[in-house]
PDBQT receptor file of N, H, CA, C and O in Angstrom, charges set to zero:
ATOM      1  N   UNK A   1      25.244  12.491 -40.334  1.00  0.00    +0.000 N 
ATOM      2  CA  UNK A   1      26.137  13.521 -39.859  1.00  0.00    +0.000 C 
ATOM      3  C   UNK A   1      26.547  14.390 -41.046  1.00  0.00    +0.000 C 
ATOM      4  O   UNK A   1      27.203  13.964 -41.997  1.00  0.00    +0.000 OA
ATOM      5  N   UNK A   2      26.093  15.679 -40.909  1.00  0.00    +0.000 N 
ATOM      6  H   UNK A   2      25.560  16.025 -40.137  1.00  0.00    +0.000 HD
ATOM      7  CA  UNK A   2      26.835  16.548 -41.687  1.00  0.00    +0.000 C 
ATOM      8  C   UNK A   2      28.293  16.939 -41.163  1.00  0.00    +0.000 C 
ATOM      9  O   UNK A   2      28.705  16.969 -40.003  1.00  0.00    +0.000 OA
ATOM     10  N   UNK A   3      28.986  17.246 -42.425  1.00  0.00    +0.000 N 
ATOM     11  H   UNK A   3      28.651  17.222 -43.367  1.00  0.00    +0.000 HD
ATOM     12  CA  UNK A   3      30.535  17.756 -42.449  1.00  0.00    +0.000 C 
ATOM     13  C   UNK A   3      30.457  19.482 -42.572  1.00  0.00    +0.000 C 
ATOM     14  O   UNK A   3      29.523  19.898 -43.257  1.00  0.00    +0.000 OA
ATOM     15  N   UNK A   4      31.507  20.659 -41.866  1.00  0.00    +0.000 N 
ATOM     16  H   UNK A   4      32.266  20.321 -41.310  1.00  0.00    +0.000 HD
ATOM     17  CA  UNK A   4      30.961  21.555 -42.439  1.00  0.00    +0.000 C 
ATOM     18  C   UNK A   4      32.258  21.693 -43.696  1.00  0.00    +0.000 C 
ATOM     19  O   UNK A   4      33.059  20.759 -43.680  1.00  0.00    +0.000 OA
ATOM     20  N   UNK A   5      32.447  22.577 -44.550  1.00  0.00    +0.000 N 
ATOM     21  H   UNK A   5      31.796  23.336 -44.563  1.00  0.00    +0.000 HD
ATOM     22  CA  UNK A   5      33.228  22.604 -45.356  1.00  0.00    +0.000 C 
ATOM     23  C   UNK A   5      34.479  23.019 -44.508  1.00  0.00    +0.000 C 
ATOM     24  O   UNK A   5      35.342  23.142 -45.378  1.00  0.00    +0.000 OA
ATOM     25  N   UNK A   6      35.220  23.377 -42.997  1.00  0.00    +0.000 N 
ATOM     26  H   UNK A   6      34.519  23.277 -42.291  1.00  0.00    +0.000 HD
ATOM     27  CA  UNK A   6      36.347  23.167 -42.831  1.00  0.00    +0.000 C 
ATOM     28  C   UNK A   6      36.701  21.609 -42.930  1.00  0.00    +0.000 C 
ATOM     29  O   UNK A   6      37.607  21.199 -43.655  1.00  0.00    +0.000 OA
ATOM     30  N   UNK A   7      35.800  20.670 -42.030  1.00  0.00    +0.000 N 
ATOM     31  H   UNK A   7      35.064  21.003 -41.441  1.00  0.00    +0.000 HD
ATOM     32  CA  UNK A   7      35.551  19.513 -42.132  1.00  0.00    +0.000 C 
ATOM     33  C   UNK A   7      36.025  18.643 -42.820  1.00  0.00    +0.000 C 
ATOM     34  O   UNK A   7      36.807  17.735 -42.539  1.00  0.00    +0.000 OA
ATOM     35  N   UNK A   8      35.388  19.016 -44.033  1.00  0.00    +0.000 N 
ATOM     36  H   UNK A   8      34.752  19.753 -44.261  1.00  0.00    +0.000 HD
ATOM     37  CA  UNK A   8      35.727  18.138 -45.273  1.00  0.00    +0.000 C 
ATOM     38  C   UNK A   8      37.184  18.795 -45.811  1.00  0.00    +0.000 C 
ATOM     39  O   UNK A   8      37.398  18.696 -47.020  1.00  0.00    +0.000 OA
ATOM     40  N   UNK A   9      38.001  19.333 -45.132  1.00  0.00    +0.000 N 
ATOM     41  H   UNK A   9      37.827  19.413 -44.151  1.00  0.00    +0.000 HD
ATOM     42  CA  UNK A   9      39.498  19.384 -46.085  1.00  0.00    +0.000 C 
ATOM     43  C   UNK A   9      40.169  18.979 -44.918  1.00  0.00    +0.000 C 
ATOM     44  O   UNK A   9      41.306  19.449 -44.877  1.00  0.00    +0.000 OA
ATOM     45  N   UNK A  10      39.833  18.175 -43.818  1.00  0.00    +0.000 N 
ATOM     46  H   UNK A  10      38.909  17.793 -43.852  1.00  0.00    +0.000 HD
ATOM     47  CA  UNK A  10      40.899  17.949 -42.634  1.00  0.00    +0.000 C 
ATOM     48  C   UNK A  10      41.086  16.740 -42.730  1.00  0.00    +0.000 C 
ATOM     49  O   UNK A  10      40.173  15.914 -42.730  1.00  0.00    +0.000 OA
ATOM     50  N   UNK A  11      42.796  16.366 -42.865  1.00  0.00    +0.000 N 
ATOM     51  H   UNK A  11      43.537  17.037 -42.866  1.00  0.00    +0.000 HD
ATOM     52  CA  UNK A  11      42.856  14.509 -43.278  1.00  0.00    +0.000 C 
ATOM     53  C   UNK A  11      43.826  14.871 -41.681  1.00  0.00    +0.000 C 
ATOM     54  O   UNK A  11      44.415  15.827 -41.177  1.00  0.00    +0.000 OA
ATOM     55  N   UNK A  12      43.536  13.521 -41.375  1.00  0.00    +0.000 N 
ATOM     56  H   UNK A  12      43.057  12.744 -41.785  1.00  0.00    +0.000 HD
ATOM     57  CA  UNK A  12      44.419  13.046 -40.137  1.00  0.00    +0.000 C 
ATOM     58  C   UNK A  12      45.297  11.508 -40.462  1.00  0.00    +0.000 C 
ATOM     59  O   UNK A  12      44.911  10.419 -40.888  1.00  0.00    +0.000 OA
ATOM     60  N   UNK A  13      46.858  12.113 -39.966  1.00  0.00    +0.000 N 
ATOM     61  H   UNK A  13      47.171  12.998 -39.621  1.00  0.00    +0.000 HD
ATOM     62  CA  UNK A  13      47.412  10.737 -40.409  1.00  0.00    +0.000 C 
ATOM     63  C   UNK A  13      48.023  10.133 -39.357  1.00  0.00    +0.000 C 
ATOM     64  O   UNK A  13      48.777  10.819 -38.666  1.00  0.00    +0.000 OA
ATOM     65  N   UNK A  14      47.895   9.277 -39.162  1.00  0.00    +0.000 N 
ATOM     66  H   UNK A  14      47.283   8.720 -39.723  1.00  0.00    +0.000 HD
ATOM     67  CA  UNK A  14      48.371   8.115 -38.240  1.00  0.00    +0.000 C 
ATOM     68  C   UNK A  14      49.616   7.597 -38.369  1.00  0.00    +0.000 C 
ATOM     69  O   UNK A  14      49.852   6.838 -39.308  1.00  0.00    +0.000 OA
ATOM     70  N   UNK A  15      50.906   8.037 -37.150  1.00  0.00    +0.000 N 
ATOM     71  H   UNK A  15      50.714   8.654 -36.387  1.00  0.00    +0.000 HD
ATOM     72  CA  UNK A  15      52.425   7.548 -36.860  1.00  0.00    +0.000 C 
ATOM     73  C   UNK A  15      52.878   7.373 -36.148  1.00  0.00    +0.000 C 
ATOM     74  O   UNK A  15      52.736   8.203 -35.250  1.00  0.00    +0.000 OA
ATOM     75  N   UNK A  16      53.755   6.269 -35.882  1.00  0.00    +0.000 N 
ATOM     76  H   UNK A  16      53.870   5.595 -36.612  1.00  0.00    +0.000 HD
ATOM     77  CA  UNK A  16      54.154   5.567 -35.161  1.00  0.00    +0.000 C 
ATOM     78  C   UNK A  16      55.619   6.956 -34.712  1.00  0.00    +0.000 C 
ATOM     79  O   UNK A  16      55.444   7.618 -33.689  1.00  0.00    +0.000 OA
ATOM     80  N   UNK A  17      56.591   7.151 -35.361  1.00  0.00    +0.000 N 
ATOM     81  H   UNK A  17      56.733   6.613 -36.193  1.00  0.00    +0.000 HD
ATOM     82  CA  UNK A  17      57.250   8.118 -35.089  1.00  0.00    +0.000 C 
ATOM     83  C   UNK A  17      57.111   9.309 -36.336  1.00  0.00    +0.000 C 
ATOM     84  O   UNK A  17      57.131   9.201 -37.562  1.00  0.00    +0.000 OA
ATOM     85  N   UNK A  18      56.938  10.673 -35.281  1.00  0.00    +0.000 N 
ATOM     86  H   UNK A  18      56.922  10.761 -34.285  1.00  0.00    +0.000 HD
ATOM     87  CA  UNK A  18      56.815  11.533 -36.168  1.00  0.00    +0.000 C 
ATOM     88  C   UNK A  18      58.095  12.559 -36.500  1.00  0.00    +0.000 C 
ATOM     89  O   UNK A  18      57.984  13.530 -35.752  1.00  0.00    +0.000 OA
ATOM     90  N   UNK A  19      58.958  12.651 -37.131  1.00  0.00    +0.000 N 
ATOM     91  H   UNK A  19      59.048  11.862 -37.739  1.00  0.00    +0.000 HD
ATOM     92  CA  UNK A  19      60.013  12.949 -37.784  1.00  0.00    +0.000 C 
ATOM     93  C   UNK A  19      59.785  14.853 -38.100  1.00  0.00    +0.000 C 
ATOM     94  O   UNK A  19      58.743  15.437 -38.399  1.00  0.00    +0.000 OA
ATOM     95  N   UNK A  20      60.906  15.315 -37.931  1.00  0.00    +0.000 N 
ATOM     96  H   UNK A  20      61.752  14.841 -37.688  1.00  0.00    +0.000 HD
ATOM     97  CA  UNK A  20      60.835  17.095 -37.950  1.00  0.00    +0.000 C 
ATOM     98  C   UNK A  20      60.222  17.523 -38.916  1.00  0.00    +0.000 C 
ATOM     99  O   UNK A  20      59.394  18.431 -38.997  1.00  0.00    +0.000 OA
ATOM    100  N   UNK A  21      60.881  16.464 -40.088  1.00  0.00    +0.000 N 
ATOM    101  H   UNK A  21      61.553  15.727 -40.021  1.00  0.00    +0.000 HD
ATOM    102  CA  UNK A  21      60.316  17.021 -41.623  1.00  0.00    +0.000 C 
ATOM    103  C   UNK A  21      58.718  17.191 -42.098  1.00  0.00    +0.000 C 
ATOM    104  O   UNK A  21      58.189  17.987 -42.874  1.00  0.00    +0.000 OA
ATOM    105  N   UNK A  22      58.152  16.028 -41.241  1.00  0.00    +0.000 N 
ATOM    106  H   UNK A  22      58.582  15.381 -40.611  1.00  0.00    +0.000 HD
ATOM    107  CA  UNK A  22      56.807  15.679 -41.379  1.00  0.00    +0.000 C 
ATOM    108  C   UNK A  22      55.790  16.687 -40.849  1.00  0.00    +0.000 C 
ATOM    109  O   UNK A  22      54.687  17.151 -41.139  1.00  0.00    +0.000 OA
ATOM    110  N   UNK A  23      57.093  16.816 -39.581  1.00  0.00    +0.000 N 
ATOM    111  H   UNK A  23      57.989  16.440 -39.346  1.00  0.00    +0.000 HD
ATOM    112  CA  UNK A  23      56.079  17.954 -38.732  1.00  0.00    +0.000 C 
ATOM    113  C   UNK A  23      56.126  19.186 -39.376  1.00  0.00    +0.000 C 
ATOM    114  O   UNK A  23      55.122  19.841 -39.658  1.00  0.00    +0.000 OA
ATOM    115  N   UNK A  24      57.238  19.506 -39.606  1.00  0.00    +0.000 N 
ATOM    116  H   UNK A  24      58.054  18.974 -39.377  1.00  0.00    +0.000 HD
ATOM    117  CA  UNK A  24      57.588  21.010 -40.662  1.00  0.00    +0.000 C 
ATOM    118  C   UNK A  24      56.643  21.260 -41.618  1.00  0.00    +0.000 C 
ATOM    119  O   UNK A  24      56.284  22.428 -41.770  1.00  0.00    +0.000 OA
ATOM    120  N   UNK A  25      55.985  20.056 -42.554  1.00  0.00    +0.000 N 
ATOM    121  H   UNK A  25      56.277  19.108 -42.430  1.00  0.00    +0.000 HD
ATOM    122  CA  UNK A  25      54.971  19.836 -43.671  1.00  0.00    +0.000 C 
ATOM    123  C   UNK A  25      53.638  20.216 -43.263  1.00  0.00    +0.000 C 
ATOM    124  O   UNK A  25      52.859  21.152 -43.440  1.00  0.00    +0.000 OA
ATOM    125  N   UNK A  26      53.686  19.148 -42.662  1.00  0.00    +0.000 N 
ATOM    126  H   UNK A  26      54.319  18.387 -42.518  1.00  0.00    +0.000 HD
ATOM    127  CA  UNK A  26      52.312  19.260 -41.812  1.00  0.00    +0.000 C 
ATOM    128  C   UNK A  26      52.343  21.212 -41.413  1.00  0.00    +0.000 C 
ATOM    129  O   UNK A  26      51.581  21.906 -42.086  1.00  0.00    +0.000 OA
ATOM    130  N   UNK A  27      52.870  21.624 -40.781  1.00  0.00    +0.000 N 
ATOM    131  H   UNK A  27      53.490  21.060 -40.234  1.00  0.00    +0.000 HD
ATOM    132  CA  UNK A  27      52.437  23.054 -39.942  1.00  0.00    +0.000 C 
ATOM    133  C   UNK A  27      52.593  24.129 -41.268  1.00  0.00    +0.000 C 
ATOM    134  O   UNK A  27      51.940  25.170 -41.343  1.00  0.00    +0.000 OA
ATOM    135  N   UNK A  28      53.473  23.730 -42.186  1.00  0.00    +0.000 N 
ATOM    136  H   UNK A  28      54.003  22.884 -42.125  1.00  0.00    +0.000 HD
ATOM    137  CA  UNK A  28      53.379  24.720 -43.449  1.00  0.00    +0.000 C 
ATOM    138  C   UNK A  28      52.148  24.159 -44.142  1.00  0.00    +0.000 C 
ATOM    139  O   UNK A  28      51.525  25.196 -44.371  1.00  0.00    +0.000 OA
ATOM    140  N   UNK A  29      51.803  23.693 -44.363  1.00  0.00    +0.000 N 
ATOM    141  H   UNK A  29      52.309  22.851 -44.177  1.00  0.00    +0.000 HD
ATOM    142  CA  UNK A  29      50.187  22.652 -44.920  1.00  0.00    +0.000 C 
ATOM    143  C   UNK A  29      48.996  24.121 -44.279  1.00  0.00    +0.000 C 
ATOM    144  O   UNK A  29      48.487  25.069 -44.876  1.00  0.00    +0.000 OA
ATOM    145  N   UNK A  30      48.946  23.687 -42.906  1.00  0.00    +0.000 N 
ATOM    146  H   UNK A  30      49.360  22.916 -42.422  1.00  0.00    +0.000 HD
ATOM    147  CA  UNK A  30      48.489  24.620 -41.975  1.00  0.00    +0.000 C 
ATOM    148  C   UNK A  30      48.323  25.724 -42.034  1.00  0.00    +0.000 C 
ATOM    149  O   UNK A  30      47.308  26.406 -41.891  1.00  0.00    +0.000 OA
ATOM    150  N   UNK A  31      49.429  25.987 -42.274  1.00  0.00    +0.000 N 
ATOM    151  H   UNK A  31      50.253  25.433 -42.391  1.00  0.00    +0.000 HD
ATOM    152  CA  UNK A  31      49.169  27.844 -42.247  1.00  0.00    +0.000 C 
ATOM    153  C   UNK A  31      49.348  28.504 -43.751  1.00  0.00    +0.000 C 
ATOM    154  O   UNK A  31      49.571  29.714 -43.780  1.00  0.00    +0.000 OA
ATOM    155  N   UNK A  32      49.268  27.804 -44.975  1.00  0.00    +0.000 N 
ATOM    156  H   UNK A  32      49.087  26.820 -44.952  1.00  0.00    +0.000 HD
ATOM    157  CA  UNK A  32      50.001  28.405 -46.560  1.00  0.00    +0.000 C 
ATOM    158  C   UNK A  32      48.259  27.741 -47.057  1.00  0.00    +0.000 C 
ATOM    159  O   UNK A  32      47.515  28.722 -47.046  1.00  0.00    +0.000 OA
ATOM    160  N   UNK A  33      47.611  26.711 -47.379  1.00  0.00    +0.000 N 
ATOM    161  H   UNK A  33      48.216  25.914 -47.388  1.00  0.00    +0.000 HD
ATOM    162  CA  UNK A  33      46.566  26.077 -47.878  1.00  0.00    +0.000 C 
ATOM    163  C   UNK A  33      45.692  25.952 -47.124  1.00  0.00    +0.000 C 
ATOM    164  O   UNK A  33      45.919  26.050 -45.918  1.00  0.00    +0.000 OA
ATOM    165  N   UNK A  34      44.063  25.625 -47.741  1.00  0.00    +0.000 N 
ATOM    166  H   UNK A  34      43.878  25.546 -48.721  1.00  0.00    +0.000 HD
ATOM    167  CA  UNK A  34      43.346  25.156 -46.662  1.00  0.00    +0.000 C 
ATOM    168  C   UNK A  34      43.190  24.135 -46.650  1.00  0.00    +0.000 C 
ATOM    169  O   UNK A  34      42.007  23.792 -46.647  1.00  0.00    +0.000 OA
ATOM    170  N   UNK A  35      44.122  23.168 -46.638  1.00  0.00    +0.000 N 
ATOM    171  H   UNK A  35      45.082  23.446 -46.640  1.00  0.00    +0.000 HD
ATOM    172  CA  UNK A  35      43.837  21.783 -46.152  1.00  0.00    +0.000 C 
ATOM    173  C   UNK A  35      44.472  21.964 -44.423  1.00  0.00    +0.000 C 
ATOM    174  O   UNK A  35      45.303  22.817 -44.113  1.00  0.00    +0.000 OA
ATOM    175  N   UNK A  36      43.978  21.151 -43.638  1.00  0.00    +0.000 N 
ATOM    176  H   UNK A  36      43.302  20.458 -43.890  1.00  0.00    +0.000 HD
ATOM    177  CA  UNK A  36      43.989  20.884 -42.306  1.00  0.00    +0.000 C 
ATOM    178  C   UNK A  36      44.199  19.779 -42.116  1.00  0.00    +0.000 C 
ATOM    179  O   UNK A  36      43.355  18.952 -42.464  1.00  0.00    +0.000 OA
ATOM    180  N   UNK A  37      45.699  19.275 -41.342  1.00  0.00    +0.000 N 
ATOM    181  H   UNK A  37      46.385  19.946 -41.060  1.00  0.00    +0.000 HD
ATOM    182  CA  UNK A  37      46.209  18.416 -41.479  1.00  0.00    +0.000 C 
ATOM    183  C   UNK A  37      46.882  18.330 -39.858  1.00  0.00    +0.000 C 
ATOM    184  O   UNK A  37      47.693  19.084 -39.321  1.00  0.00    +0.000 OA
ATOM    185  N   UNK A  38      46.066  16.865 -39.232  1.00  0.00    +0.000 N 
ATOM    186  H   UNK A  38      45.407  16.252 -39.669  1.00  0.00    +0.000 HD
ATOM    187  CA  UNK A  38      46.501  16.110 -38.097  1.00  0.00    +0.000 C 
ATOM    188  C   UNK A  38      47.292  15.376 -37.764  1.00  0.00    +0.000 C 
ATOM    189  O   UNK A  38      47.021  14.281 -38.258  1.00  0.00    +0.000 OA
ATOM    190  N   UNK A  39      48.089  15.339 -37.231  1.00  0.00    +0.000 N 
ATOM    191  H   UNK A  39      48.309  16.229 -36.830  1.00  0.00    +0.000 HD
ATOM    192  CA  UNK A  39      49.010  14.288 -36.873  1.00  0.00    +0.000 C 
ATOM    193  C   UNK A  39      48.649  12.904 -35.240  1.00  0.00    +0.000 C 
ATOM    194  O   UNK A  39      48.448  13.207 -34.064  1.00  0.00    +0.000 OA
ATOM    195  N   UNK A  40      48.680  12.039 -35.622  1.00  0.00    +0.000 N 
ATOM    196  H   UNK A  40      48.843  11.793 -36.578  1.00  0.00    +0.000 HD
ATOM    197  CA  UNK A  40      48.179  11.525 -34.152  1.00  0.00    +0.000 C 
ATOM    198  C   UNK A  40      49.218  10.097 -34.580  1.00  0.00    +0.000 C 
ATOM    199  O   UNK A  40      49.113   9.181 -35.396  1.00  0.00    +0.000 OA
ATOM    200  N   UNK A  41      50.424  10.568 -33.352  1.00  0.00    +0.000 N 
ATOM    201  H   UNK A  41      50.510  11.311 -32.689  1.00  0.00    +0.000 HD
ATOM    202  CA  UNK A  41      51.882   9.409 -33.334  1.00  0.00    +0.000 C 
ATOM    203  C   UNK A  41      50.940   9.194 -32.027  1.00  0.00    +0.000 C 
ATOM    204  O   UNK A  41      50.321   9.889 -31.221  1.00  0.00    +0.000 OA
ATOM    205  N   UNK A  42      51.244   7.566 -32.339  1.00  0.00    +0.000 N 
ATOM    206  H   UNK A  42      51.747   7.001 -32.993  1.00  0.00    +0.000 HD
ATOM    207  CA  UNK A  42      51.166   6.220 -31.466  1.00  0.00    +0.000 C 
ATOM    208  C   UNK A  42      52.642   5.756 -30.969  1.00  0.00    +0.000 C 
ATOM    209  O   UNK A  42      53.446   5.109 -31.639  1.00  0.00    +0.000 OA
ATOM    210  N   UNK A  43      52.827   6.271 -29.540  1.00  0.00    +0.000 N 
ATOM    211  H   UNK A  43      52.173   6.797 -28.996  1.00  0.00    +0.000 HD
ATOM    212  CA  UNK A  43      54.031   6.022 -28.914  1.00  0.00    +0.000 C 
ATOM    213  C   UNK A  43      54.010   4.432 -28.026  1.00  0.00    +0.000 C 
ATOM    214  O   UNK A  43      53.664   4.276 -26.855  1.00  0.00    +0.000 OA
ATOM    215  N   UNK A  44      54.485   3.381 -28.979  1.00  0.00    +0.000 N 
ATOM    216  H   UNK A  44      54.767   3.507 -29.930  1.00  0.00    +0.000 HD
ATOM    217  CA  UNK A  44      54.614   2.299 -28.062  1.00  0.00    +0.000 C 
ATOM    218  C   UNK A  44      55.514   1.966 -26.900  1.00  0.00    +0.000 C 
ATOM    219  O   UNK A  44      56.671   1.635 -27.162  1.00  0.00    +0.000 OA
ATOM    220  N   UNK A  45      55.062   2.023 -25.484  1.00  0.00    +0.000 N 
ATOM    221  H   UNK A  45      54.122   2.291 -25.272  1.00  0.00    +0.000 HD
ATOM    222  CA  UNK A  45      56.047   1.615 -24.923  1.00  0.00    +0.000 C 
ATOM    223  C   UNK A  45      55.815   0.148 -24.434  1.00  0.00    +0.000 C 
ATOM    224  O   UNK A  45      54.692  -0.353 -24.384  1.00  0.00    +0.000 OA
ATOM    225  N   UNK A  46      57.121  -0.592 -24.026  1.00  0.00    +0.000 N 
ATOM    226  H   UNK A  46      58.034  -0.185 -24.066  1.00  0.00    +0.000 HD
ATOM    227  CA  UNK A  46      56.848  -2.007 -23.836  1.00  0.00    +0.000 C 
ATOM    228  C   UNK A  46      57.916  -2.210 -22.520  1.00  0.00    +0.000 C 
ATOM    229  O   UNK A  46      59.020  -1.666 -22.549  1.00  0.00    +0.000 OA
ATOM    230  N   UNK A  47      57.479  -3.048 -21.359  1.00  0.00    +0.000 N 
ATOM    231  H   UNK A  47      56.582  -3.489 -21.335  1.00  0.00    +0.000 HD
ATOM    232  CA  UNK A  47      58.060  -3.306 -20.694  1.00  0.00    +0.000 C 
ATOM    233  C   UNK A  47      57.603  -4.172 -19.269  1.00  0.00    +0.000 C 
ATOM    234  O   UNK A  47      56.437  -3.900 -18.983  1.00  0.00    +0.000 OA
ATOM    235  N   UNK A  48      58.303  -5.250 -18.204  1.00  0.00    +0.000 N 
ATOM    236  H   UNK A  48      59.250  -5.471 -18.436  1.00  0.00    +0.000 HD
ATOM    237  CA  UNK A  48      57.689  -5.621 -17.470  1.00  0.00    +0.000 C 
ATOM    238  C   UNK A  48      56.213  -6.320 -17.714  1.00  0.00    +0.000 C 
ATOM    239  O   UNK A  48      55.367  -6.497 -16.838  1.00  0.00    +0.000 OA
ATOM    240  N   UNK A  49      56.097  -6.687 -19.153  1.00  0.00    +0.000 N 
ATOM    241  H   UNK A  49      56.784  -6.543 -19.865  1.00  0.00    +0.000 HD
ATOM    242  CA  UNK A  49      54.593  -7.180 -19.595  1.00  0.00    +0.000 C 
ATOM    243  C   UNK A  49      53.859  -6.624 -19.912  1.00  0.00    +0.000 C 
ATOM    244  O   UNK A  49      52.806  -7.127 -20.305  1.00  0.00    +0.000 OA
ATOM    245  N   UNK A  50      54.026  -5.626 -19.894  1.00  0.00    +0.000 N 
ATOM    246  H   UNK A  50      54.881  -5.217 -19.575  1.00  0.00    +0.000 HD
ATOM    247  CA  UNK A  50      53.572  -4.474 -20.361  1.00  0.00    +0.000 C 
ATOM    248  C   UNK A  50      53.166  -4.216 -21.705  1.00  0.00    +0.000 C 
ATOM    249  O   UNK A  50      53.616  -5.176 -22.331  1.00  0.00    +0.000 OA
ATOM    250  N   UNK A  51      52.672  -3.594 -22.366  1.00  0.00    +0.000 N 
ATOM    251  H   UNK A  51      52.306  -2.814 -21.858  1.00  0.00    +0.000 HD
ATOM    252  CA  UNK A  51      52.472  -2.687 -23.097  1.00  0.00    +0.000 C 
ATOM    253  C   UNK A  51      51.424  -1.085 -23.384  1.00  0.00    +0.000 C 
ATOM    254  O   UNK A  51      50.200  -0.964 -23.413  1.00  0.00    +0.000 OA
ATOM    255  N   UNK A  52      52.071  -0.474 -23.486  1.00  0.00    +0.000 N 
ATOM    256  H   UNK A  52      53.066  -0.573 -23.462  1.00  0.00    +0.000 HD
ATOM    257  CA  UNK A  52      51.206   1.002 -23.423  1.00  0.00    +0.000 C 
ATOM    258  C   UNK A  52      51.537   1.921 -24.653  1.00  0.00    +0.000 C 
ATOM    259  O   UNK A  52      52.700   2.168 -24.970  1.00  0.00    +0.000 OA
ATOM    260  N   UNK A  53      50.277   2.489 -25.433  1.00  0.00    +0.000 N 
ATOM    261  H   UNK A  53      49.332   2.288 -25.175  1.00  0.00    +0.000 HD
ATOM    262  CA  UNK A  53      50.501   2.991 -25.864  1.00  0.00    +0.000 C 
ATOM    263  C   UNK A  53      50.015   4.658 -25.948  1.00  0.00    +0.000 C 
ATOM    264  O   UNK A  53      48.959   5.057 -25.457  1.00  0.00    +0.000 OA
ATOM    265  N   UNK A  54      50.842   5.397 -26.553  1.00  0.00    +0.000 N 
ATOM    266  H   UNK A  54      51.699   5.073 -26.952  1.00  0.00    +0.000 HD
ATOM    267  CA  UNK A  54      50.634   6.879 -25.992  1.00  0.00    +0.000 C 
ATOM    268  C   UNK A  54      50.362   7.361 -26.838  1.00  0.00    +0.000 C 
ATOM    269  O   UNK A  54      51.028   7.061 -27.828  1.00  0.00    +0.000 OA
ATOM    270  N   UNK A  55      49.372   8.280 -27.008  1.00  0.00    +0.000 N 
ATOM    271  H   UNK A  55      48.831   8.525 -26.203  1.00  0.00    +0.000 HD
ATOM    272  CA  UNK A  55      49.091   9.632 -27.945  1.00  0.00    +0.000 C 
ATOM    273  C   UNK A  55      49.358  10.307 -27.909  1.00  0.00    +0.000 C 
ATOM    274  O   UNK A  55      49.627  10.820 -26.823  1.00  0.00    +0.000 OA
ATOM    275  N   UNK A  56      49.510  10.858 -28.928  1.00  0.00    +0.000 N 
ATOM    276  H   UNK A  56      49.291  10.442 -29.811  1.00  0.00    +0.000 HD
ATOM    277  CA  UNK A  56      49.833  12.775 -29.274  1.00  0.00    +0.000 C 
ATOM    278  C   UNK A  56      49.269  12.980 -30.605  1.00  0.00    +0.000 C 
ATOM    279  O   UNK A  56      49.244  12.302 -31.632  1.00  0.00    +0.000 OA
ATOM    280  N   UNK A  57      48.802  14.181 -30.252  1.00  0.00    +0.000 N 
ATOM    281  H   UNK A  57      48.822  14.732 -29.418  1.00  0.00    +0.000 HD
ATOM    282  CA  UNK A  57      48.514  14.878 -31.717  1.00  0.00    +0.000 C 
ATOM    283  C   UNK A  57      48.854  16.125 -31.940  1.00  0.00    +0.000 C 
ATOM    284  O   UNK A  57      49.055  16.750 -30.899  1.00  0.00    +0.000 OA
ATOM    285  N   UNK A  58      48.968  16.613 -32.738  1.00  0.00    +0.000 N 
ATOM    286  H   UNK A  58      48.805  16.105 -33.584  1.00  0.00    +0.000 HD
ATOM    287  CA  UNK A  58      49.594  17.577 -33.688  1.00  0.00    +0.000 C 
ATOM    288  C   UNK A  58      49.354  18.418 -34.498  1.00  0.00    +0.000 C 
ATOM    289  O   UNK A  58      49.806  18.281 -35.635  1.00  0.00    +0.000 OA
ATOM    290  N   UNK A  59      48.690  19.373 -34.212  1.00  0.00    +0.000 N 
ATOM    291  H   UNK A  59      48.323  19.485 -33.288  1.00  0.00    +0.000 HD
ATOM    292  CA  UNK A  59      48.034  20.507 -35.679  1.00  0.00    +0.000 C 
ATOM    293  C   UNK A  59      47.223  20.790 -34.941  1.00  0.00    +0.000 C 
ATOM    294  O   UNK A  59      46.784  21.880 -35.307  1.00  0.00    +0.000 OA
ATOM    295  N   UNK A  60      46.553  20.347 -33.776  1.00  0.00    +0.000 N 
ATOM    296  H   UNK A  60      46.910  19.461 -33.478  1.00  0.00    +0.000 HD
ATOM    297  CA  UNK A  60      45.108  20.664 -33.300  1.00  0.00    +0.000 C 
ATOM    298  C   UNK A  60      45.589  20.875 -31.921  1.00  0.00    +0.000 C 
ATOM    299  O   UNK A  60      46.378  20.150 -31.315  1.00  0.00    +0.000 OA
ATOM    300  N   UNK A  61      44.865  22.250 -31.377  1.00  0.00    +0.000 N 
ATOM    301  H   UNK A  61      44.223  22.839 -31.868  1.00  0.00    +0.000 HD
ATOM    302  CA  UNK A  61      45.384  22.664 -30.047  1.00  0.00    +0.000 C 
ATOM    303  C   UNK A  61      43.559  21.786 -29.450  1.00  0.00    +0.000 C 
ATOM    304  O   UNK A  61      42.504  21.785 -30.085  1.00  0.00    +0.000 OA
ATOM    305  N   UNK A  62      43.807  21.248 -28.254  1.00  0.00    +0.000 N 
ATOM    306  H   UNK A  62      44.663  21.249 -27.738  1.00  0.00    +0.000 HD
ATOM    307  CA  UNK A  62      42.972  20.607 -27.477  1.00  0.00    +0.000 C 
ATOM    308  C   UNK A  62      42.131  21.704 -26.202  1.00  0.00    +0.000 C 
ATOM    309  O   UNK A  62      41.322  21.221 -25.409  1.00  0.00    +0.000 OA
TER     310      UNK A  62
């Protein structure tokens, strides 16, 4: 698999809760440098025996 060079400057980080500040970073990251920077919070919910967990991501319109 080739990368193209946007590719290779996009880090994606993995959180459990994602906090304003992080997000604030992240979207100035985005739009000031070319690094490209993902966010993907893992929302645990637990209940009734349950467990589920939820995605979201962040920086990247789907």
């Amino acid at each position: 698999m080739r990368l193209s060079a946007e590719d290779q400057n996009t880090t994606i980080v993995a959180i459990d809760n994602l906090k304003q500040e992080t997000k604030d970073l992240m979207e100035f990251l985005n739009k000031y440098t070319d690094f490209k920077v993902i966010v993907l919070q893992l929302e645990r919910r637990v209940g009734n025996n349950l467990e589920v967990i939820i995605p979201k991501l962040y920086g990247v319109e789907i």
